[in-house]
Amino acid sequence: MAASKRKRGGEGPADKKGKKGKFVVNKGEAQVETEQASRNEVLVPAPVSMGKWTNKERVLIFSSRGINFRTRHLMQDLRTMMPHSKADTKMDRKDKLFVVNEVCEIKNCNKCLFFEAKKKQDLYMWISSCPHGPSAKFLVQNIHTLAELKMTGNCLKGSRPLLSFDPKFDKEPQYALLKELFTQTFSTPRYHPKSQPFVDHVYTFSIADNRIWFRNYQIIEEDASLVEIGPRFVLNLIKIFQGSFGGPTLYENPNFRSPNLHRRELRLAAAAKVREKQMVKELQKIKRKEAKEDVDEDVTADVFVTPNEEKPVHIQTEPPAPKVVKKNKHKAFKRQRMQRGRR
Amino acid sequence: MIRFEVTFGVRPSHFHDAWLEHIQHVNTQAYTATPKNVCSTTCFRSASRHFLSTRPASYMPTMESAEEESLHDQSSEEEASELSDGELQEAFSKGLLKPGMNVLAEKNKTFVNNVVGLKQCLADFRKDLPWVERLDMTNLPAEGVLSKPEEKVPAGINRELDADDDFQREMFFYRQGQATVLEALPLLKVHNIATKRPDDYFAEMAKSDQQMQKIRQKLITKQMILERSEKAKKLREQRKFGKKVQIDVIQKRQKEKKAMMSAVKKYQKGMTDKLDFLEGDQKAAKNSSDALKKAVTKKGPNAKRKYKDQKFGFGGKKSGKKWNTKESFNDVSSFRAKMAHDKGARRGKGGKKNKRPGKSVRRKMKGRS
C-alpha cells in the first residue's frame, strides 16, 4: 500500500489538527523559504509555487528492442529517480541512430539516455545532448536495480539529488566533458513541478579501473550516514562524439575492449589449450610407435656386481624340526559367520 | 628458393587481396630470428592485409610464441598458403619484396584523443548555472571518524583504487558520498533548501511500501538465523562440557565402589582387622550382611513424586521398575559371602520334599513291596 500522496499547495488532511503551528491557508509564496524550517507546519507548498522553473532540462529515456528484464528495470528506476525525464516506446533497430535526434525533438527533450542491447547480452548506453551537443557511448556492466533486497535505502520520488564526483574527473579533458554532461543530465532542475523540495539522496560518480562507477545513497542523518538506495551500474567509456549520435569522434578509449572480442579471446585461448594438448598427445603417440632399439648388452650391468663370500656347504643329516602349528581357534566361528552370512 | 613455413593453425580466410601494399621490408640484421622459425634459405613470410578497423593494437593472436612477441610488439606473423608462388614472384620482380626477412608490421592503432576539440566542446556546451541548480560537488573521500585498520584508505591521488577489492572500493564510494554531504549541507542551509523531511510529510517514495516491507522481512530473517545459529553453538558447547562432567562423576563413583568392595573382602578374609575403610561412613559394619551401607537419601522421593504417587497411584511408567536405580545398585545387602564362595548349605531346591526316586528304584521298591 503506497503512502497516500500529500496534497501539495492545498490544505492538509483534517486529522492534522493535532499538530501545533500555524496553518498556512494558501500557497505561501511569501513564506517560501521559511516553510521547510518550521517542521510543525502542516503544509508544504508545491515546488513551482516557490519559484520559477527556469532550467528547462528534459531527458528522454528509452531503449531499442531486445533488452532484457534487468535493463528494463534499470530504465524504469532511472525514470523514477529523475522527475525531469520522459519515456518513449522502443526504437526499431532498423532505424539509424540519428533518428533518435528527431524523436527527442518531437518530445521536446534536450538530453537523451538511450539504451541499446546487442545480442541480448551487451548493453550500451548513449548519453547525449540532443540538438548539437556532444554525446558519449558507454558499455554498461554490473547492473543492480532498485528492487534488489540488499539496497535498503529509500528516498522521495523526484527529490533533487546531490551529485558527487571523483577529483579524477577534473584531471583529464574527456572526463571533464563527461562530468558536465552528467551534471546537466542527472541533476533535477530547481522548481521542477514534479520534484520534491527536499534533498535527501546523493549520486556518486567515481573512476576506478578506467570505468565510471555510479552509486545512489540516501542521506539518513545530518552527520552524513548513508544507505544505498540503488540502482547501481558501471560505465565503460567507448567513444565521445562531437555531435549528437554522430559527428566527428573527439575521444576514443584505448582501454576499451569490445565484449565480442573479449569473448572471442576467451574462446581462442580455450581452443589453443585444447590444441596444444592434442599436439602433445600426438607427439607421444609417435614416440611410442617409433622403432625402439634393442640393446643386447647392458653397459651398466657390471656396476653393482659384487661376488658374494664363500659359505661352507652344509649337509642335512637329520630331518628338520616340525613347525609348531598354531591351532586356529576361530575357524569354527568363521565358518559359522560365513554360514550366517550366506543365510 | 622460396619456402613456406606454416606456424599457425588459424587460417584467416580474408587474407587474399591487396596485401602488396602493406608489406614492410625488415633488414635481416635488425631482425634476429629464432632458430625455430628460420630456415637456412631466405624464408618469405607472406604478408596479409592490415585489418586495422577490426583489430585493436592490444589484441594479439594467441598462437604466437613468446619469443616472437618479445621481438616485435606490433608485428604479427601470419601465414597463408593461399598466396601462390606466382604472385610472390611477381612482387619480387616488381621490387616490392626485397630479400631478407619480411615481416608484417601492424600500423600503430592510434586512438583519437582530440584534446583541443574536447576543450572546445566543453566550452561551448557548458551551462553556467548557479550551484543551487546543479548541486554538484567534487571531492575526495572523507576520512572516517574512527578510521578502521581494515579500511586501507588509498591515499587519493597517489594510490590507485583497486576495483577488485570490493570492500575497499565500496568504502571509497561511500566516503566520497559522505564528504559531499558534509560539504554540501551547510551550503544548502545557506540557500534554505531543506534536507530533513518533516515527520508528517507523506509523499510518494521511490520504493513502494511493499518493497520496503520485503526488505525489512529479509533483514529480520537474517537476524533470526544468525541468532539461532549462535544459540545452537552455545548449546552444543554446553552439552559437551556437561557430558564431560557427568562422565567424571560416574567414574569417580565406580572407583569408590571398587575400593570399598575390596576393602570389605579383605576384612572378611581376615587380612585386616581394622575397619579403617569405614572411616568415611558413619556406620561401623562388622558382618558381611551389614557390611555395606544402604544408601538412604534423607529426602526420600521428591515432593513432586510423592504428590504424583498420591494422585495417580503407582501406575504410570511401569517399564522402569525393572531397571536399577542409584540406590538399588549401591545396595549390596543381599550379598551373601558364603553363597558367593560356594560354602552355604543349599536350601533352595533341595529344601522341598525329598526327591522322588528314579524309575528303576521305584520299580525295585514296587517289586519288593
XYZ file of C-alpha atoms in Angstrom:
712
model
C 0.000 0.000 0.000
C 1.697 3.107 -1.133
C 1.667 6.074 1.101
C -1.061 8.493 0.190
C 0.215 11.379 -1.708
C 0.208 14.524 0.293
C -1.628 17.340 -1.323
C 0.784 19.969 -2.176
C -0.276 23.574 -2.471
C -3.504 22.876 -0.637
C -4.646 22.269 2.907
C -3.506 19.175 4.603
C -5.957 16.458 5.694
C -8.266 17.250 8.558
C -6.685 14.996 11.127
C -3.621 17.129 11.266
C -5.259 19.464 13.722
C -3.240 17.873 16.437
C -0.035 19.412 15.214
C 0.804 22.730 16.634
C 1.836 25.576 14.453
C 0.084 27.950 12.255
C -1.966 26.791 9.340
C -0.977 28.386 6.158
C -4.173 28.680 4.301
C -2.905 29.295 0.870
C 0.225 28.706 -1.134
C 2.617 30.715 0.929
C 4.597 32.406 -1.734
C 5.812 34.976 0.651
C 6.915 32.478 3.234
C 8.667 30.395 0.622
C 11.961 29.573 2.200
C 10.901 29.567 5.806
C 8.381 26.809 5.261
C 10.774 23.983 5.500
C 12.463 25.419 8.519
C 9.429 25.015 10.726
C 8.827 21.319 10.982
C 5.459 21.659 12.604
C 3.969 23.276 9.581
C 1.285 21.176 8.098
C 1.517 22.493 4.649
C 4.400 22.218 2.289
C 3.859 24.231 -0.808
C 4.428 22.909 -4.289
C 7.870 23.399 -5.723
C 6.862 25.591 -8.620
C 4.993 27.893 -6.371
C 8.213 28.670 -4.641
C 9.960 29.874 -7.699
C 10.043 29.793 -11.421
C 11.345 26.746 -13.160
C 13.928 28.220 -15.445
C 16.415 25.451 -16.062
C 14.418 23.601 -18.693
C 16.125 20.278 -18.858
C 14.205 17.342 -20.149
C 15.752 13.937 -20.543
C 14.371 11.313 -22.842
C 14.987 7.800 -21.557
C 14.219 4.956 -23.883
C 15.720 1.886 -25.428
C 15.987 -0.211 -28.508
C 14.389 -3.593 -28.909
C 15.862 -6.730 -27.495
C 16.562 -5.571 -23.955
C 16.259 -7.951 -21.077
C 14.424 -7.558 -17.814
C 17.315 -6.073 -15.930
C 17.755 -3.279 -18.452
C 14.073 -2.579 -18.455
C 14.047 -2.281 -14.696
C 17.083 -0.057 -14.775
C 15.327 2.261 -17.187
C 12.256 2.349 -15.024
C 14.361 3.082 -11.985
C 16.073 5.950 -13.729
C 12.726 7.351 -14.736
C 11.591 7.117 -11.130
C 14.667 8.836 -9.874
C 14.616 11.648 -12.393
C 11.355 13.568 -12.466
C 12.572 15.575 -15.416
C 12.599 12.512 -17.628
C 10.256 11.338 -20.324
C 9.641 7.887 -21.654
C 9.211 6.711 -25.181
C 8.493 3.494 -26.996
C 11.187 1.142 -28.103
C 13.037 2.110 -31.190
C 13.377 -0.259 -34.048
C 16.868 -1.384 -34.713
C 16.385 -0.850 -38.404
C 16.412 2.889 -37.987
C 19.691 4.654 -37.950
C 20.891 6.334 -34.867
C 20.313 9.898 -35.925
C 16.608 9.164 -35.859
C 16.945 9.443 -32.112
C 17.588 13.138 -32.546
C 14.265 13.543 -34.258
C 12.479 11.612 -31.575
C 13.996 13.901 -28.997
C 12.863 16.944 -30.905
C 9.347 15.651 -31.126
C 9.269 15.089 -27.423
C 10.843 18.453 -26.782
C 13.730 16.992 -24.845
C 17.204 18.353 -24.834
C 19.040 15.385 -23.306
C 18.789 11.747 -24.077
C 19.657 8.476 -22.414
C 19.366 5.723 -24.979
C 19.905 2.066 -24.097
C 20.901 -0.294 -26.807
C 21.099 -4.031 -26.304
C 23.158 -6.166 -28.613
C 22.993 -9.937 -28.833
C 20.709 -9.875 -25.790
C 23.871 -9.778 -23.741
C 25.669 -6.490 -24.040
C 24.085 -3.237 -23.042
C 25.298 0.023 -24.485
C 24.186 3.392 -23.218
C 24.220 6.611 -25.188
C 24.080 9.870 -23.354
C 23.743 12.926 -25.468
C 22.721 16.493 -25.602
C 20.214 16.429 -28.330
C 20.333 19.177 -30.890
C 24.050 19.665 -31.451
C 25.798 18.817 -28.293
C 28.323 16.145 -27.513
C 27.376 12.560 -26.985
C 29.078 9.581 -25.469
C 28.666 5.850 -25.779
C 29.262 3.513 -22.883
C 29.182 -0.174 -22.199
C 27.079 -0.819 -19.116
C 28.033 -3.568 -16.732
C 27.179 -4.799 -13.274
C 23.619 -3.553 -13.181
C 21.763 -3.728 -9.889
C 18.283 -2.286 -9.779
C 16.189 -0.586 -7.128
C 14.295 -3.752 -6.436
C 17.233 -5.661 -5.018
C 16.658 -6.509 -1.415
C 20.168 -5.638 -0.387
C 19.566 -1.980 -1.168
C 17.752 -0.927 1.920
C 17.525 2.818 1.476
C 14.607 4.792 0.181
C 14.092 8.326 -0.932
C 11.360 10.617 -2.048
C 10.263 10.109 -5.569
C 11.562 13.018 -7.533
C 13.629 14.648 -4.875
C 16.659 16.543 -6.026
C 19.954 14.729 -5.777
C 23.369 15.886 -4.744
C 25.997 14.923 -7.283
C 29.377 13.795 -6.088
C 32.297 13.476 -8.468
C 35.723 11.977 -8.071
C 38.522 14.546 -8.388
C 39.827 12.446 -11.270
C 37.053 13.942 -13.342
C 38.846 17.250 -13.370
C 42.171 15.855 -14.401
C 41.516 14.897 -17.971
C 39.557 16.713 -20.647
C 37.364 13.806 -21.612
C 36.318 13.261 -18.030
C 35.670 16.951 -17.594
C 33.324 16.870 -20.554
C 31.628 13.789 -19.176
C 31.260 15.461 -15.823
C 29.472 18.383 -17.416
C 27.255 16.007 -19.356
C 26.351 14.026 -16.250
C 25.703 17.139 -14.237
C 23.308 18.537 -16.767
C 21.556 15.234 -17.319
C 21.208 13.854 -13.840
C 20.595 16.908 -11.728
C 16.942 17.707 -11.294
C 16.187 21.312 -12.119
C 15.128 23.501 -9.284
C 11.420 24.176 -9.017
C 10.590 21.423 -11.457
C 6.866 20.730 -10.998
C 7.328 17.054 -10.347
C 10.212 17.435 -7.993
C 10.131 17.347 -4.221
C 11.678 20.206 -2.353
C 13.949 18.134 -0.132
C 17.428 16.953 -0.911
C 17.744 13.512 0.518
C 19.936 11.454 -1.714
C 23.306 11.704 -3.392
C 24.657 10.218 -6.619
C 28.329 9.346 -6.635
C 30.352 9.056 -9.807
C 33.806 7.608 -9.260
C 36.550 6.432 -11.537
C 38.216 3.112 -10.864
C 39.854 0.699 -13.252
C 39.184 3.076 -16.162
C 35.480 2.811 -15.612
C 32.865 5.079 -14.114
C 31.030 3.663 -11.129
C 27.605 5.019 -10.271
C 26.052 4.698 -6.831
C 22.973 6.240 -5.247
C 22.853 6.764 -1.484
C 20.157 8.014 0.855
C 21.141 10.615 3.419
C 19.810 9.458 6.751
C 21.361 11.720 9.298
C 22.852 15.149 9.284
C 26.174 13.577 10.158
C 26.255 12.054 6.687
C 25.431 8.450 7.372
C 24.387 6.934 4.092
C 22.470 3.896 2.992
C 22.430 2.671 -0.544
C 19.198 3.003 -2.474
C 20.223 1.806 -5.879
C 20.345 1.441 -8.809
C 23.995 0.920 -9.419
C 25.931 0.319 -12.593
C 29.369 0.615 -14.136
C 30.026 2.566 -17.309
C 32.876 1.759 -19.612
C 33.509 4.651 -21.973
C 33.823 3.734 -25.626
C 33.759 6.975 -27.576
C 32.844 10.610 -27.294
C 31.374 12.306 -30.333
C 31.157 15.952 -31.076
C 27.643 15.779 -32.422
C 24.591 14.088 -31.058
C 24.634 10.408 -32.025
C 27.191 11.066 -34.682
C 29.707 13.564 -35.794
C 33.473 13.532 -35.518
C 34.995 11.461 -32.782
C 36.524 13.526 -30.064
C 37.838 10.757 -27.891
C 38.264 7.026 -28.073
C 39.015 4.942 -25.045
C 42.191 2.925 -25.577
C 41.417 0.616 -22.687
C 38.098 -0.440 -24.043
C 37.803 -3.986 -25.287
C 34.646 -4.896 -27.104
C 32.759 -7.672 -25.353
C 32.706 -9.657 -28.548
C 36.456 -9.544 -28.781
C 36.730 -10.450 -25.171
C 34.554 -13.496 -25.649
C 36.451 -14.414 -28.779
C 39.736 -14.215 -26.956
C 38.475 -16.477 -24.265
C 37.293 -18.975 -26.784
C 40.556 -18.872 -28.683
C 42.519 -19.327 -25.531
C 40.474 -22.363 -24.636
C 40.850 -23.709 -28.165
C 44.580 -23.131 -28.120
C 44.899 -25.057 -24.891
C 42.988 -27.967 -26.299
C 45.033 -27.957 -29.475
C 48.245 -27.891 -27.532
C 47.156 -30.853 -25.508
C 46.254 -32.706 -28.655
C 49.607 -31.966 -30.193
C 51.396 -33.215 -27.153
C 49.349 -36.382 -27.217
C 50.119 -36.951 -30.862
C 53.796 -36.490 -30.271
C 53.662 -39.020 -27.505
C 51.922 -41.494 -29.763
C 54.549 -41.072 -32.407
C 57.290 -41.576 -29.936
C 55.707 -44.709 -28.658
C 55.337 -46.179 -32.105
C 58.884 -45.428 -33.070
C 61.135 -48.402 -33.561
C 62.957 -48.909 -30.386
C 66.500 -50.073 -30.353
C 67.171 -53.435 -28.898
C 70.123 -53.325 -26.686
C 71.879 -56.657 -26.367
C 74.330 -55.753 -23.742
C 73.617 -53.575 -20.870
C 76.648 -51.427 -20.408
C 75.836 -50.770 -16.834
C 75.255 -54.359 -15.889
C 78.554 -54.791 -14.121
C 78.270 -51.763 -11.944
C 76.731 -53.473 -8.963
C 78.330 -56.846 -9.354
C 79.924 -57.878 -6.138
C 80.894 -61.511 -5.670
C 79.388 -62.967 -2.530
C 81.521 -64.603 0.055
C 82.032 -68.375 0.179
C 79.758 -70.212 2.545
C 80.592 -73.702 3.863
C 78.489 -76.444 2.328
C 76.026 -77.735 4.918
C 74.624 -81.261 4.501
C 71.451 -82.006 6.406
C 71.725 -85.339 8.234
C 68.594 -85.043 10.373
C 65.143 -84.128 9.302
C 64.216 -80.596 10.152
C 62.259 -79.920 13.323
C 58.479 -79.822 12.771
C 56.990 -76.443 12.749
C 54.664 -75.573 15.585
C 51.247 -75.142 14.088
C 49.077 -72.800 15.984
C 45.579 -74.097 16.252
C 43.204 -71.763 14.646
C 40.538 -71.412 17.282
C 38.409 -69.125 15.234
C 37.828 -71.416 12.337
C 34.507 -72.579 13.673
C 33.442 -69.076 14.279
C 34.477 -68.153 10.765
C 32.509 -70.986 9.296
C 29.544 -70.045 11.362
C 29.956 -66.487 10.320
C 30.086 -67.417 6.695
C 27.032 -69.617 7.045
C 25.252 -66.862 8.746
C 26.321 -64.528 6.012
C 25.122 -66.885 3.366
C 21.794 -67.165 5.042
C 64.295 -20.697 -53.119
C 61.189 -19.554 -51.520
C 59.695 -21.799 -48.980
C 56.590 -21.502 -46.960
C 56.583 -22.220 -43.338
C 53.316 -22.722 -41.647
C 53.327 -21.906 -37.990
C 49.719 -21.400 -37.123
C 46.662 -23.494 -37.274
C 44.458 -20.468 -37.572
C 43.986 -19.579 -41.205
C 42.093 -16.385 -41.558
C 40.310 -16.603 -44.793
C 40.264 -12.994 -45.756
C 43.922 -12.522 -46.471
C 43.708 -12.659 -50.193
C 43.965 -9.412 -51.965
C 45.625 -6.101 -51.508
C 48.431 -7.460 -49.456
C 51.001 -5.993 -51.751
C 50.602 -2.504 -50.367
C 51.275 -3.438 -46.837
C 54.460 -5.359 -46.958
C 57.273 -3.951 -44.994
C 60.772 -4.904 -45.526
C 62.800 -5.616 -42.476
C 66.502 -5.661 -42.508
C 67.796 -9.116 -41.782
C 70.428 -7.781 -39.486
C 67.911 -5.991 -37.393
C 65.675 -8.967 -37.014
C 67.367 -11.651 -35.033
C 65.444 -14.670 -35.993
C 64.966 -17.546 -33.634
C 66.215 -20.890 -34.889
C 62.755 -22.320 -34.665
C 61.301 -20.013 -37.198
C 64.008 -19.527 -39.738
C 65.130 -21.946 -42.333
C 68.528 -21.772 -43.910
C 67.410 -20.044 -47.059
C 65.636 -16.774 -47.073
C 62.250 -17.552 -45.875
C 59.463 -15.444 -47.085
C 56.640 -14.865 -44.764
C 53.581 -13.803 -46.507
C 52.083 -10.545 -45.576
C 48.492 -10.025 -45.008
C 46.187 -7.158 -45.290
C 46.127 -4.835 -42.417
C 42.893 -5.133 -40.691
C 43.085 -2.009 -38.684
C 39.444 -1.423 -38.338
C 38.680 -4.606 -36.527
C 41.763 -5.314 -34.528
C 42.938 -3.028 -31.797
C 46.616 -2.996 -31.075
C 46.214 -4.764 -27.859
C 44.831 -7.879 -29.434
C 47.498 -10.396 -30.312
C 46.814 -13.741 -31.829
C 47.176 -16.274 -29.134
C 49.103 -18.683 -31.249
C 52.224 -16.555 -31.276
C 55.130 -17.818 -29.385
C 56.533 -15.740 -26.648
C 59.798 -15.158 -28.414
C 58.199 -13.604 -31.411
C 56.132 -11.339 -29.291
C 59.089 -10.115 -27.449
C 60.892 -9.237 -30.593
C 58.188 -7.251 -32.290
C 55.499 -5.759 -30.191
C 53.456 -4.506 -33.011
C 54.038 -7.107 -35.616
C 52.131 -10.211 -36.134
C 53.117 -13.009 -38.370
C 50.533 -14.727 -40.341
C 50.898 -17.480 -42.786
C 48.601 -18.004 -45.676
C 49.487 -20.677 -48.073
C 46.772 -19.438 -50.360
C 49.252 -16.993 -51.835
C 50.677 -18.634 -54.853
C 54.232 -18.727 -55.919
C 53.403 -16.755 -58.995
C 52.113 -13.783 -57.094
C 55.100 -13.717 -54.871
C 57.452 -13.917 -57.823
C 55.652 -11.032 -59.387
C 56.007 -8.930 -56.350
C 59.630 -9.821 -56.108
C 60.309 -8.820 -59.645
C 58.500 -5.552 -59.169
C 60.832 -4.779 -56.400
C 58.235 -4.630 -53.691
C 59.728 -7.591 -51.933
C 63.321 -7.469 -51.034
C 65.424 -10.350 -49.911
C 65.560 -10.934 -46.256
C 63.035 -11.356 -43.584
C 59.762 -9.737 -44.483
C 57.632 -9.216 -41.512
C 54.216 -7.764 -41.310
C 54.333 -4.825 -39.031
C 50.993 -3.605 -37.923
C 50.351 0.051 -38.128
C 50.039 1.509 -34.720
C 46.391 1.916 -33.990
C 46.042 5.426 -32.843
C 43.185 6.318 -30.619
C 41.538 9.607 -31.183
C 42.200 11.987 -28.384
C 41.316 15.391 -29.622
C 42.149 17.363 -26.523
C 41.623 20.693 -28.189
C 38.340 19.558 -29.605
C 37.234 18.260 -26.232
C 38.038 21.510 -24.529
C 36.322 23.476 -27.221
C 33.276 21.321 -26.983
C 33.193 21.669 -23.267
C 33.432 25.415 -23.512
C 30.523 25.503 -25.935
C 28.440 23.038 -24.073
C 28.916 24.298 -20.561
C 25.967 25.964 -18.986
C 26.846 28.456 -16.348
C 24.217 27.674 -13.826
C 24.361 28.689 -10.213
C 25.374 25.953 -7.874
C 21.875 25.727 -6.472
C 20.630 24.410 -9.766
C 23.295 21.819 -10.216
C 24.097 20.706 -6.674
C 27.294 19.065 -7.771
C 30.464 18.635 -5.756
C 33.859 17.233 -6.437
C 35.727 15.879 -3.505
C 37.920 13.171 -2.189
C 36.508 10.589 0.161
C 36.145 11.703 3.744
C 38.291 10.227 6.453
C 36.316 8.045 8.761
C 35.677 9.271 12.250
C 37.083 6.051 13.601
C 39.480 5.104 10.874
C 39.421 1.362 10.987
C 42.582 -0.510 10.147
C 40.714 -2.748 7.723
C 39.995 0.199 5.517
C 43.214 0.707 3.726
C 42.430 4.155 2.535
C 44.046 4.676 -0.817
C 45.869 7.946 -0.479
C 43.649 9.694 -3.002
C 45.787 10.573 -5.926
C 48.803 8.506 -5.107
C 47.441 5.031 -4.940
C 45.026 3.636 -7.468
C 41.754 2.347 -6.182
C 41.705 -1.380 -6.639
C 38.434 -2.149 -8.335
C 38.615 -5.815 -7.440
C 38.787 -5.314 -3.702
C 35.047 -4.972 -3.153
C 35.171 -3.694 0.374
C 37.780 -1.055 -0.305
C 36.018 0.098 -3.410
C 32.619 0.420 -1.820
C 34.087 2.192 1.155
C 35.735 4.615 -1.222
C 32.434 5.433 -2.862
C 30.710 5.674 0.489
C 33.311 8.030 1.847
C 33.132 10.128 -1.268
C 29.410 10.477 -0.825
C 29.881 11.328 2.817
C 32.392 14.025 2.062
C 29.985 15.539 -0.425
C 27.158 15.545 2.056
C 29.270 17.066 4.767
C 30.393 19.842 2.479
C 27.043 20.420 0.871
C 24.818 20.573 3.937
C 25.989 23.960 5.152
C 25.704 25.289 1.617
C 22.172 24.009 1.370
C 21.323 25.644 4.633
C 22.586 28.900 3.290
C 20.296 28.598 0.311
C 17.455 27.470 2.533
C 16.997 24.140 0.903
C 15.836 21.527 3.344
C 17.315 18.097 3.661
C 15.234 16.769 6.503
C 11.748 15.815 5.728
C 9.110 16.544 8.402
C 7.525 13.543 10.023
C 4.074 14.234 8.724
C 5.135 14.803 5.194
C 3.759 11.884 3.281
C 4.719 11.680 -0.313
C 5.384 9.040 -2.842
C 8.676 7.341 -2.301
C 10.932 5.838 -4.897
C 10.326 2.389 -3.473
C 6.829 1.386 -2.546
C 5.871 0.420 0.972
C 5.513 -3.154 -0.140
C 9.101 -3.221 -1.265
C 10.274 -1.744 1.999
C 8.310 -4.380 3.870
C 10.032 -7.093 1.894
C 13.387 -5.601 2.693
C 12.543 -5.386 6.369
C 11.386 -9.001 6.413
C 14.601 -10.127 4.812
C 16.680 -8.269 7.352
C 14.669 -9.708 10.195
C 15.003 -13.275 8.943
C 18.717 -12.820 8.525
C 18.963 -11.584 12.072
C 16.939 -14.506 13.371
C 19.019 -17.052 11.537
C 22.136 -15.549 12.997
C 20.726 -15.626 16.493
C 19.582 -19.189 16.150
C 22.906 -20.385 14.952
C 24.578 -18.607 17.838
C 22.275 -20.253 20.308
C 22.799 -23.665 18.817
C 26.537 -23.253 19.003
C 26.387 -22.271 22.628
C 24.140 -25.168 23.468
C 26.469 -27.611 21.767
C 29.366 -26.298 23.749
C 27.440 -26.563 26.955
C 26.375 -30.095 26.266
C 29.897 -31.152 25.575
C 31.032 -29.643 28.792
C 28.137 -31.144 30.755
C 28.812 -34.570 29.335
C 32.414 -34.374 30.458
C 31.390 -33.549 33.965
C 28.895 -36.401 34.081
C 31.472 -38.926 32.929
C 33.896 -37.766 35.552
C 31.382 -38.177 38.322
C 30.398 -41.690 37.245
C 33.980 -42.810 37.050
C 34.710 -41.478 40.482
C 31.761 -43.344 41.918
C 32.843 -46.597 40.304
C 36.316 -46.242 41.713
C 34.986 -45.641 45.160
C 32.709 -48.643 44.990
C 35.536 -50.876 43.854
C 37.769 -49.725 46.638
C 35.030 -50.285 49.184
C 34.273 -53.802 47.999
C 37.875 -54.847 48.029
C 38.367 -53.405 51.484
C 35.331 -55.263 52.729
C 36.547 -58.528 51.238
C 39.875 -58.101 52.860
C 38.227 -57.621 56.173
C 36.093 -60.684 55.692
C 39.065 -62.761 54.823
C 40.683 -61.521 57.921
C 43.586 -59.850 56.270
C 42.915 -56.644 58.012
C 41.102 -56.365 61.265
C 40.915 -52.652 61.163
C 37.799 -51.038 59.977
C 39.628 -48.126 58.507
C 37.723 -48.363 55.283
C 34.643 -47.332 57.078
C 36.175 -44.115 58.238
C 34.302 -42.193 55.699
C 30.971 -43.761 56.642
C 29.124 -43.289 59.839
C 28.071 -46.927 60.369
C 30.601 -49.455 61.565
C 29.623 -52.711 59.928
C 31.172 -55.966 61.094
C 29.182 -58.666 59.497
C 29.108 -59.143 55.842
C 25.399 -58.812 55.902
C 25.633 -55.459 57.412
C 28.911 -54.748 55.782
C 27.884 -52.202 53.380
C 25.726 -49.310 53.993
C 22.455 -48.927 52.414
C 22.498 -45.550 50.863
C 19.453 -43.788 52.133
C 18.685 -40.403 50.842
C 17.187 -38.471 53.639
C 14.798 -36.683 51.407
C 13.263 -39.777 50.057
C 11.266 -39.416 46.893
C 10.750 -35.963 45.534
C 7.829 -33.928 46.732
C 6.564 -33.870 43.194
C 6.934 -37.613 43.022
C 5.026 -38.043 46.249
C 2.236 -35.867 45.021
C 2.001 -37.757 41.799
C 2.014 -41.093 43.555
C -0.695 -39.861 45.759
C -2.747 -38.635 42.865
C -2.234 -41.363 40.355
C -1.249 -44.249 42.496
C 1.683 -46.277 41.485
C 0.603 -46.621 37.951
C 2.190 -44.776 35.128
C 5.501 -45.936 33.833
C 5.967 -49.493 34.809
C 8.747 -50.237 32.463
C 11.253 -48.536 34.624
C 10.637 -50.822 37.570
C 12.994 -53.426 36.439
C 15.845 -51.046 35.948
C 18.491 -50.304 38.507
C 18.371 -47.050 40.340
C 21.199 -45.477 42.222
C 20.021 -46.901 45.475
C 19.330 -50.368 44.236
C 22.663 -50.551 42.565
C 24.567 -49.424 45.590
C 22.575 -51.763 47.800
C 24.667 -54.833 48.442
C 22.685 -56.085 51.406
C 21.686 -59.185 49.518
C 25.296 -60.170 49.119
C 25.901 -63.480 50.989
C 29.563 -64.150 51.162
C 29.097 -67.850 51.884
C 26.878 -68.316 48.937
C 29.205 -66.296 46.774
C 32.057 -68.626 47.717
C 30.024 -71.743 47.399
C 30.092 -72.546 51.105
C 26.498 -72.120 52.266
C 24.119 -75.025 52.721
C 21.938 -75.430 49.770
C 18.431 -74.999 50.854
C 16.764 -73.793 47.782
C 15.814 -76.599 45.558
C 16.567 -79.470 47.870
C 14.552 -77.836 50.548
C 11.302 -79.151 49.424
C 10.288 -82.730 49.966
C 12.764 -85.444 49.169
C 13.472 -86.064 45.655
C 11.348 -88.634 44.019
C 13.471 -91.635 43.284
C 14.120 -92.644 39.792
C 12.229 -95.236 37.717
C 14.478 -98.192 38.344
C 14.491 -97.616 42.072
C 10.766 -97.246 42.106
C 10.389 -100.498 40.208
C 12.599 -102.235 42.658
C 10.661 -100.804 45.526
C 7.483 -101.836 43.866
C 8.813 -105.203 43.361
C 9.842 -105.529 46.946
C 6.646 -104.249 48.500
